[in-house]
Coordinates of C-alpha atoms in Angstrom, one line a residue:
M1 CA -0.1 -0.1 0.1
Q2 CA 1.2 3.3 -0.8
K3 CA 2.2 5.5 2.1
I4 CA 3.7 8.8 2.9
I5 CA 6.5 9.0 5.6
I6 CA 6.2 11.9 8.4
L7 CA 9.5 12.5 9.8
D8 CA 8.9 13.7 13.5
F9 CA 11.2 16.5 14.6
G10 CA 9.5 16.8 18.0
S11 CA 6.4 19.0 17.1
Q12 CA 3.6 18.8 19.5
T13 CA 1.5 18.8 16.2
T14 CA 3.3 16.0 14.4
Q15 CA 0.3 13.9 15.0
L16 CA -2.0 16.2 13.5
I17 CA -0.4 15.9 10.3
G18 CA -0.6 12.3 10.4
R19 CA -4.5 12.5 11.1
R20 CA -4.9 15.2 8.3
V21 CA -3.0 12.9 5.8
R22 CA -5.2 9.8 6.8
E23 CA -8.4 12.0 6.3
L24 CA -7.3 12.0 2.6
D25 CA -7.7 8.2 2.5
T26 CA -3.9 7.7 2.4
F27 CA -1.6 5.6 4.8
C28 CA 1.0 7.5 6.5
E29 CA 3.6 6.4 9.1
I30 CA 5.0 8.9 11.8
M31 CA 8.6 8.2 12.2
P32 CA 11.7 9.6 14.4
Y33 CA 13.5 11.9 12.3
N34 CA 16.5 9.7 11.8
K35 CA 14.9 6.6 10.9
F36 CA 13.5 7.1 7.2
P37 CA 13.1 3.7 5.6
K38 CA 15.6 3.2 2.9
D39 CA 14.7 1.3 -0.4
D40 CA 11.1 1.1 0.4
P41 CA 9.2 1.6 -2.9
S42 CA 5.6 2.0 -1.2
V43 CA 6.9 5.6 0.0
I44 CA 5.4 8.2 -2.4
G45 CA 6.3 11.5 -0.4
V46 CA 8.0 12.8 2.7
I47 CA 6.8 15.7 5.2
L48 CA 9.2 17.1 7.7
S49 CA 7.5 17.9 11.0
G50 CA 7.8 21.0 12.8
S51 CA 10.3 21.1 16.0
P52 CA 10.9 22.8 19.5
Y53 CA 14.4 23.6 18.4
S54 CA 16.0 26.2 16.2
V55 CA 18.0 24.8 13.2
H56 CA 21.0 26.4 15.2
D57 CA 20.8 24.4 18.4
P58 CA 23.7 22.3 18.9
E59 CA 21.1 19.6 20.4
A60 CA 18.8 20.2 17.1
F61 CA 17.9 17.1 15.2
K62 CA 19.2 16.8 11.8
V63 CA 18.4 14.6 8.9
D64 CA 20.4 13.5 5.7
L65 CA 18.1 15.0 3.0
S66 CA 20.0 13.3 0.5
Q67 CA 18.1 10.0 1.2
F68 CA 14.6 11.3 -0.1
V69 CA 15.3 15.0 -1.8
G70 CA 15.5 14.3 -5.6
K71 CA 13.9 11.0 -5.5
I72 CA 10.2 11.3 -4.2
P73 CA 8.3 14.7 -3.3
V74 CA 9.0 16.4 -0.1
L75 CA 7.0 19.0 2.1
G76 CA 8.8 20.8 4.9
I77 CA 6.6 22.4 7.7
C78 CA 7.9 25.0 10.1
Y79 CA 11.1 23.5 11.4
G80 CA 11.1 21.4 8.1
A81 CA 11.1 24.4 6.0
Q82 CA 13.8 26.2 8.3
F83 CA 15.9 23.0 8.1
I84 CA 15.8 22.7 4.1
S85 CA 16.6 25.9 3.8
H86 CA 19.3 26.1 6.3
S87 CA 20.8 22.9 5.0
L88 CA 20.7 23.8 1.3
G89 CA 22.5 27.1 1.6
G90 CA 19.9 29.4 2.7
K91 CA 19.7 31.4 5.9
V92 CA 17.6 31.0 9.0
E93 CA 18.0 33.9 11.6
K94 CA 16.1 34.5 14.9
A95 CA 13.2 36.6 14.2
D96 CA 12.8 40.0 15.9
S97 CA 9.8 38.8 17.8
R98 CA 8.3 35.2 17.8
E99 CA 6.0 34.9 14.9
Y100 CA 2.9 33.2 16.5
G101 CA -0.7 33.3 15.8
R102 CA -2.8 34.0 12.5
A103 CA -1.5 35.8 9.3
N104 CA -2.7 36.0 5.9
L105 CA -0.9 34.9 2.5
E106 CA -1.1 38.4 0.9
T107 CA 0.5 37.0 -2.1
V108 CA 0.3 33.3 -3.2
D109 CA 1.0 31.6 -6.7
T110 CA -2.0 30.0 -7.1
M111 CA -0.4 28.5 -10.1
N112 CA 1.9 26.4 -8.2
P113 CA 0.6 22.8 -7.6
L114 CA 1.0 23.2 -4.0
F115 CA -1.7 26.2 -3.9
K116 CA -3.9 25.0 -6.3
W117 CA -7.6 26.3 -5.3
F118 CA -6.0 28.7 -2.8
E119 CA -7.9 32.1 -2.3
Q120 CA -5.5 35.2 -2.0
N121 CA -5.2 36.5 1.5
S122 CA -6.2 33.0 2.9
Q123 CA -5.4 32.7 6.7
V124 CA -2.4 30.6 8.0
W125 CA -1.2 29.7 11.5
M126 CA 2.5 30.7 12.4
S127 CA 4.4 29.3 15.3
H128 CA 8.1 29.8 15.1
G129 CA 10.8 31.9 16.8
D130 CA 13.3 31.8 13.7
T131 CA 12.5 32.9 10.2
I132 CA 14.2 32.3 6.8
T133 CA 15.7 35.4 5.7
A134 CA 17.2 33.9 2.5
I135 CA 16.2 30.9 0.4
P136 CA 18.6 28.4 -1.0
E137 CA 19.8 28.9 -4.6
G138 CA 17.4 27.4 -7.2
F139 CA 14.5 28.0 -5.0
E140 CA 11.6 30.6 -5.7
V141 CA 9.2 32.1 -3.3
I142 CA 5.4 31.2 -3.7
G143 CA 3.8 32.3 -0.7
S144 CA 4.5 35.6 1.9
T145 CA 2.6 37.1 4.4
K146 CA 2.7 41.0 5.7
D147 CA 5.7 39.7 8.1
V148 CA 7.1 36.7 6.6
K149 CA 8.6 37.0 3.0
N150 CA 9.5 33.6 2.5
A151 CA 6.4 31.9 4.1
A152 CA 6.5 29.2 1.2
F153 CA 8.9 28.5 -1.6
W154 CA 9.8 25.5 -3.6
C155 CA 12.6 24.3 -6.0
K156 CA 11.3 22.6 -9.4
E157 CA 14.7 21.0 -9.8
P158 CA 15.9 19.9 -6.0
I159 CA 19.8 20.5 -4.9
V160 CA 21.3 17.0 -4.1
N161 CA 24.6 16.9 -2.8
G162 CA 25.2 20.6 -4.0
K163 CA 24.0 19.9 -7.5
L164 CA 20.7 20.3 -9.2
S165 CA 18.5 17.0 -10.0
N166 CA 16.1 16.8 -12.8
C167 CA 13.7 14.6 -10.5
K168 CA 11.1 15.4 -7.9
S169 CA 10.3 18.7 -6.3
V170 CA 10.7 20.2 -2.8
W171 CA 8.2 22.4 -1.1
A172 CA 8.5 24.4 2.2
V173 CA 5.9 26.4 4.1
Q174 CA 6.8 28.2 7.5
F175 CA 3.4 27.8 8.5
H176 CA 1.2 24.8 9.8
P177 CA -1.3 23.5 7.3
E178 CA -2.2 20.7 9.7
V179 CA -3.8 22.8 12.3
Y180 CA -7.3 24.2 12.2
H181 CA -6.4 27.9 12.2
T182 CA -4.8 27.4 8.7
L183 CA -8.4 27.7 6.7
Q184 CA -7.2 25.9 3.4
G185 CA -4.6 23.5 5.2
K186 CA -6.4 20.6 4.0
Q187 CA -6.6 21.6 0.7
L188 CA -2.8 22.3 0.9
L189 CA -2.2 18.7 2.1
K190 CA -4.5 17.5 -0.5
N191 CA -2.8 19.0 -3.2
F192 CA 0.4 17.6 -2.2
V193 CA -0.6 14.0 -1.0
V194 CA -3.1 13.5 -3.8
D195 CA -2.1 15.7 -6.9
I196 CA 1.8 16.0 -6.1
C197 CA 2.4 12.3 -4.7
G198 CA -0.1 10.8 -6.7
S199 CA -1.7 8.8 -3.9
R200 CA -4.4 6.4 -5.0
Q201 CA -6.4 7.3 -1.8
E202 CA -6.9 3.7 -1.2
W203 CA -6.9 3.8 2.8
S204 CA -10.4 3.5 4.3
A205 CA -12.2 1.5 7.2
A206 CA -13.3 -1.0 4.6
S207 CA -10.2 -1.6 3.1
F208 CA -8.7 -1.9 6.8
V209 CA -10.9 -4.3 7.8
D210 CA -10.7 -6.6 4.7
S211 CA -6.8 -6.3 4.7
T212 CA -6.4 -6.8 8.5
V213 CA -9.0 -9.8 8.5
A214 CA -7.0 -11.4 5.8
D215 CA -3.5 -10.9 7.6
L216 CA -5.0 -11.9 10.8
K217 CA -6.2 -15.2 9.6
A218 CA -3.0 -15.8 7.7
Q219 CA -0.9 -15.0 10.8
M220 CA -3.0 -16.8 13.5
G221 CA -3.8 -19.6 11.3
N222 CA -6.0 -22.0 14.0
D223 CA -4.0 -20.9 16.6
R224 CA -5.7 -19.7 20.2
V225 CA -5.6 -16.1 21.1
I226 CA -6.1 -14.3 24.3
L227 CA -7.5 -10.8 24.4
G228 CA -7.6 -8.3 27.6
L229 CA -10.8 -6.1 27.3
S230 CA -11.3 -3.1 29.0
G231 CA -14.8 -2.2 28.2
G232 CA -13.2 0.6 26.1
V233 CA -13.8 1.3 22.2
D234 CA -10.1 0.3 21.3
S235 CA -10.0 -3.2 22.7
S236 CA -13.9 -4.0 21.8
V237 CA -13.3 -3.5 18.1
A238 CA -9.8 -5.1 18.4
A239 CA -12.0 -8.1 19.7
V240 CA -14.8 -7.9 17.0
L241 CA -12.1 -7.4 14.5
L242 CA -10.2 -10.6 15.8
N243 CA -13.6 -12.3 16.1
R244 CA -14.4 -12.0 12.5
A245 CA -10.8 -13.5 11.8
I246 CA -10.5 -16.6 13.8
G247 CA -14.2 -16.9 15.7
Q248 CA -14.1 -19.1 18.7
N249 CA -10.3 -19.4 18.9
L250 CA -10.3 -16.1 20.5
T251 CA -10.9 -16.0 24.0
C252 CA -11.4 -12.6 25.8
I253 CA -10.5 -11.8 29.6
F254 CA -12.4 -8.6 31.2
V255 CA -10.6 -7.7 34.4
D256 CA -12.3 -5.5 37.2
H257 CA -9.9 -4.1 39.2
G258 CA -12.3 -2.2 40.9
M259 CA -12.1 1.0 39.8
L260 CA -14.6 1.1 36.7
R261 CA -17.3 3.6 36.3
K262 CA -20.7 2.9 38.5
N263 CA -22.3 -0.8 37.2
E264 CA -19.8 -0.8 34.4
F265 CA -18.5 -4.4 34.8
S266 CA -22.1 -5.9 34.3
Q267 CA -22.9 -3.6 31.6
V268 CA -20.1 -4.4 29.6
M269 CA -20.3 -8.3 30.0
N270 CA -23.9 -8.1 28.7
D271 CA -22.7 -5.9 25.8
Y272 CA -20.0 -8.6 24.9
K273 CA -22.7 -11.4 25.2
V274 CA -24.7 -9.5 22.7
L275 CA -21.7 -9.3 20.0
G276 CA -21.2 -13.1 20.5
L277 CA -17.5 -12.8 21.9
N278 CA -16.5 -15.5 24.4
V279 CA -15.4 -13.7 27.6
I280 CA -14.3 -14.6 30.9
G281 CA -14.9 -12.0 33.7
V282 CA -12.3 -11.7 36.9
D283 CA -13.4 -9.4 39.9
A284 CA -10.1 -8.9 41.5
S285 CA -10.8 -5.6 43.2
E286 CA -9.6 -7.1 46.4
K287 CA -6.1 -7.3 45.1
F288 CA -5.8 -3.9 43.3
F289 CA -7.1 -2.3 46.4
S290 CA -4.4 -4.0 48.7
D291 CA -1.4 -3.3 46.3
L292 CA -2.4 0.4 46.1
A293 CA -3.1 1.2 49.5
G294 CA -1.0 4.5 50.8
V295 CA 0.4 5.0 47.1
T296 CA -0.2 8.8 46.0
D297 CA 2.4 9.1 43.0
P298 CA 0.4 9.0 39.7
E299 CA 3.2 7.2 37.8
Q300 CA 3.6 4.6 40.7
K301 CA -0.4 3.8 41.1
R302 CA -0.3 3.2 36.9
K303 CA 2.7 0.8 37.2
I304 CA 1.1 -1.1 40.1
I305 CA -2.0 -1.3 38.2
G306 CA -0.3 -2.5 35.2
R307 CA 1.5 -5.1 37.1
D308 CA -1.1 -6.4 39.2
F309 CA -3.4 -6.5 35.7
V310 CA -0.4 -8.9 34.1
E311 CA -0.5 -10.9 37.2
V312 CA -4.2 -11.6 37.1
F313 CA -4.8 -11.6 33.6
N314 CA -1.8 -14.1 33.3
A315 CA -3.2 -16.4 36.0
E316 CA -6.4 -16.6 34.1
A317 CA -4.5 -17.0 30.8
K318 CA -2.5 -19.8 32.0
K319 CA -5.8 -21.8 32.1
I320 CA -5.7 -21.7 28.4
T321 CA -3.0 -23.9 28.0
D322 CA -3.0 -24.2 23.7
A323 CA -3.0 -20.1 23.6
K324 CA 0.0 -18.8 21.5
W325 CA -1.0 -15.1 21.0
L326 CA -1.8 -12.1 23.1
A327 CA -4.0 -9.3 21.5
Q328 CA -4.2 -5.8 22.6
G329 CA -6.2 -2.8 21.6
T330 CA -3.4 -0.6 21.4
I331 CA -3.7 2.6 19.0
Y332 CA -1.2 5.0 17.3
P333 CA -1.6 7.7 19.9
D334 CA -1.0 5.1 23.0
R335 CA 2.5 4.4 21.3
I336 CA 3.2 8.0 20.4
E337 CA 2.3 9.5 23.8
S338 CA 4.2 6.8 25.7
L339 CA 7.8 7.9 24.5
N340 CA 8.1 11.1 22.6
I341 CA 11.0 11.7 20.1
T342 CA 13.3 13.0 22.6
G343 CA 12.9 9.6 24.4
K344 CA 11.1 11.0 27.4
V345 CA 8.0 9.4 28.9
I346 CA 5.0 11.7 28.9
K347 CA 2.9 9.0 30.8
S348 CA 3.0 5.3 30.9
H349 CA 0.2 3.6 28.9
H350 CA -0.9 0.1 30.5
N351 CA -0.9 -1.7 27.2
V352 CA 2.5 -0.2 25.7
G353 CA 6.0 -1.7 26.4
G354 CA 5.7 -5.5 25.5
L355 CA 5.0 -8.5 27.6
P356 CA 6.4 -10.2 30.4
K357 CA 8.8 -13.1 29.5
E358 CA 6.8 -15.5 31.7
M359 CA 3.7 -14.9 29.2
R360 CA 5.5 -16.7 26.4
L361 CA 2.9 -15.3 24.0
Q362 CA 3.4 -13.6 20.8
L363 CA 1.7 -9.7 20.7
C364 CA -0.9 -9.1 18.1
E365 CA -2.0 -5.4 17.9
P366 CA -4.4 -5.3 15.0
L367 CA -5.2 -1.2 15.7
K368 CA -1.8 -0.2 16.3
W369 CA -1.6 2.2 13.2
L370 CA -5.2 3.8 14.0
F371 CA -6.1 7.1 15.5
K372 CA -9.2 6.9 17.6
D373 CA -11.7 8.4 15.1
E374 CA -10.4 5.8 12.4
V375 CA -11.1 3.1 15.3
R376 CA -14.7 4.3 15.5
R377 CA -15.1 4.0 11.8
V378 CA -13.8 0.5 11.8
G379 CA -16.4 -0.4 14.6
R380 CA -19.0 0.9 12.3
Q381 CA -17.8 -1.0 9.5
L382 CA -17.8 -4.3 11.6
G383 CA -21.4 -3.1 12.4
M384 CA -21.1 -2.9 16.1
P385 CA -23.5 -1.0 18.5
E386 CA -23.3 2.6 18.2
H387 CA -23.4 3.0 22.0
L388 CA -20.2 1.2 22.0
I389 CA -18.7 3.3 19.3
T390 CA -19.5 6.2 20.9
R391 CA -18.3 5.8 24.2
H392 CA -15.7 8.0 25.7
P393 CA -12.4 7.0 25.9
F394 CA -11.8 5.8 29.6
P395 CA -8.0 5.4 31.0
G396 CA -6.6 1.7 31.5
P397 CA -6.5 2.3 35.2
G398 CA -9.8 3.7 35.5
L399 CA -11.0 6.1 38.6
A400 CA -7.4 5.4 40.2
V401 CA -6.0 8.3 37.9
R402 CA -8.8 10.4 38.4
I403 CA -8.5 10.1 42.2
L404 CA -5.6 12.3 43.6
G405 CA -3.9 11.0 46.5
D406 CA -4.2 7.4 47.6
I407 CA -6.9 4.7 46.6
T408 CA -9.9 3.5 48.8
P409 CA -12.7 1.8 48.2
E410 CA -15.0 4.9 49.7
K411 CA -13.0 7.2 47.6
V412 CA -13.9 5.2 44.5
R413 CA -17.4 5.1 45.7
I414 CA -17.7 8.8 46.2
L415 CA -16.4 9.3 42.4
Q416 CA -18.4 6.6 40.9
D417 CA -21.6 8.2 42.2
A418 CA -20.3 11.7 41.2
D419 CA -19.0 10.6 37.8
D420 CA -22.4 8.6 37.1
I421 CA -24.4 11.8 37.9
Y422 CA -22.2 13.8 35.2
I423 CA -22.2 11.2 32.5
R424 CA -25.9 10.6 32.8
A425 CA -26.7 14.2 32.5
L426 CA -24.7 14.8 29.6
R427 CA -26.7 12.3 27.7
E428 CA -30.1 13.3 29.1
W429 CA -29.0 17.0 27.5
G430 CA -27.9 15.6 24.3
L431 CA -24.2 16.6 25.0
Y432 CA -22.6 13.3 25.2
D433 CA -21.7 13.1 21.6
Q434 CA -20.5 16.6 21.4
V435 CA -17.8 16.1 23.8
W436 CA -14.7 13.7 22.9
Q437 CA -14.0 13.0 26.7
A438 CA -15.9 13.7 30.0
G439 CA -15.1 12.4 33.6
A440 CA -15.4 13.4 37.3
I441 CA -11.9 14.1 39.3
L442 CA -11.9 13.6 43.1
L443 CA -9.6 15.9 44.7
S444 CA -9.0 13.5 47.7
T445 CA -6.0 15.3 49.0
V446 CA -8.3 18.7 49.5
R447 CA -11.0 19.4 51.8
S448 CA -13.0 22.5 51.7
V449 CA -15.4 24.1 54.0
G450 CA -19.1 24.1 53.3
V451 CA -22.6 24.6 54.8
M452 CA -25.4 22.2 54.7
G453 CA -28.4 22.2 57.0
D454 CA -27.1 24.9 58.8
E455 CA -24.3 22.7 59.8
R456 CA -20.5 23.3 58.7
T457 CA -19.0 20.6 56.4
Y458 CA -15.5 19.7 55.5
E459 CA -15.4 17.5 52.7
H460 CA -13.9 17.0 49.3
P461 CA -14.0 19.0 46.0
V462 CA -15.0 17.3 42.8
A463 CA -13.8 18.6 39.4
L464 CA -15.4 18.0 36.1
R465 CA -13.6 17.5 33.0
A466 CA -15.1 17.6 29.4
V467 CA -13.1 18.3 26.6
T468 CA -13.3 18.4 22.6
S469 CA -11.0 16.8 20.2
T470 CA -10.4 14.8 17.1
D471 CA -7.4 12.4 18.3
A472 CA -6.7 13.4 21.9
M473 CA -3.1 14.5 20.9
T474 CA -4.6 18.1 21.5
A475 CA -8.0 19.3 23.1
D476 CA -9.8 22.1 24.2
W477 CA -11.9 22.3 27.2
A478 CA -16.1 22.0 26.2
H479 CA -18.1 24.9 26.6
L480 CA -20.8 23.3 28.5
P481 CA -24.2 25.6 29.2
Y482 CA -24.3 27.1 32.4
D483 CA -27.7 25.7 33.1
F484 CA -26.5 22.1 32.7
M485 CA -23.3 22.7 35.1
A486 CA -25.6 24.4 37.4
K487 CA -27.8 21.3 37.6
V488 CA -25.0 18.6 37.7
S489 CA -23.2 20.5 40.4
N490 CA -26.4 20.6 42.7
E491 CA -27.1 17.4 42.1
I492 CA -23.7 15.9 43.1
I493 CA -23.4 18.1 46.2
N494 CA -26.9 16.9 47.2
K495 CA -26.7 13.5 46.5
V496 CA -23.1 12.5 46.7
R497 CA -22.1 11.9 50.4
G498 CA -18.4 13.2 51.0
V499 CA -18.6 16.1 48.4
N500 CA -19.6 19.7 49.1
R501 CA -18.0 21.5 46.1
V502 CA -17.9 21.3 42.4
C503 CA -15.4 22.9 39.9
Y504 CA -15.3 22.9 36.3
D505 CA -11.6 22.3 34.5
I506 CA -11.0 25.1 31.6
S507 CA -7.4 23.7 30.7
S508 CA -6.5 22.8 27.1
K509 CA -4.2 19.9 26.1
P510 CA -1.3 21.0 25.7
P511 CA -0.2 22.3 28.4
A512 CA -2.5 20.1 30.4
T513 CA -3.2 16.7 29.8
I514 CA -6.8 15.5 29.7
E515 CA -6.4 13.1 32.4
W516 CA -5.3 14.7 35.9
E517 CA -2.8 11.8 36.5

């Protein structure tokens, strides 16, 4: 299958580039800046991402452009554009002031294939501290803003090893076409991916299901496969996909660690029965609560839950003596967020990082290349019930990472009750499907003074969180109606013992994450 390679130089919007390319029904792969795949005939184009670095920083990420320049079409974005210019003889200098925010392309060459169908004065989004003050020899400017002369440029005959080559062209833009604020950004990427690179636009939910089912049948044969279910969209879609490929050779294990949403264990088990899945349910809540007692560090809580899950899961899996594979619902953002390009962990995801040696199983991750919205499209293609497909994402460690401080059954009870009121209200008000993810957070390390029935109270606050997003890589807080928030706040305070104050989180991602821990 054709693919676009996106070389990641550490930008927080690299994944958005991938999302936009996938929206064009074209497969793409995000790779570290120094891992370009050599001699891969399926690669039809390369995109160089932005970066937190300046090209002049000693630690700046660098790539050998001769690997692909002149061989396949290249598009540099922000740092990618500056790196192309800097490497090929142009000049990149620190801007007098950081160029950040909206700008307009006051001049744009609409005859250039990159800007086909563009309008003059089209809005773009800038975000850079350096600027390109001189472009390399052989290049020409094709777009300028009021403050940025070299906002876009190209070379029809790229420079390779200091010489011109009659091969594929290079384009570079100092703005970010992948963000929504660049109003014709999707058109620019379509021009590059479809018209310039020649994508046949073969990537779709239907093609993914057909090819993946065929691959799974070939890969698994008659082998037995075990899948850890969480009740969420990802593992559920993975289960149905595997069930279509290998049928009853799939055994699913659903572990209740005691920190699921209210009544979730029984509800999810019923859903899986309707789907015809072979599911074993395990209540291991006592073990998890015991091992989490007194633990307050968020990363430590995640590690304990991950460890215990493996122990419980492994004990159950050993009963299936002929199993050869372990399947997981790992998706692309899980893998990206667990380890960024600089090698620093943002937060550990419970289903990323391989398998313990004692499990002696091979790993199968049928959704590992999909973004969340693509997983949902695949679920619909598989004919799954809509209420399962549209379920909000829920963290693997469950409410443990929505309780600040140590975990106790009583704190979980408080949060389950508050969260249940909140989520039910979102559905009743028709707001649930307008929100990407929502949940309540218990600030159990904090107590606030209140008054109930003329008596002083000293209890915990609850924070409500709701965000809008397309892929969870970036998110904005949801602007829920005041009347709705007033009703939910009143109901939580009146009905949930242990809570006397409700707050609303209005932080975006970045800088905050969606979950609090």
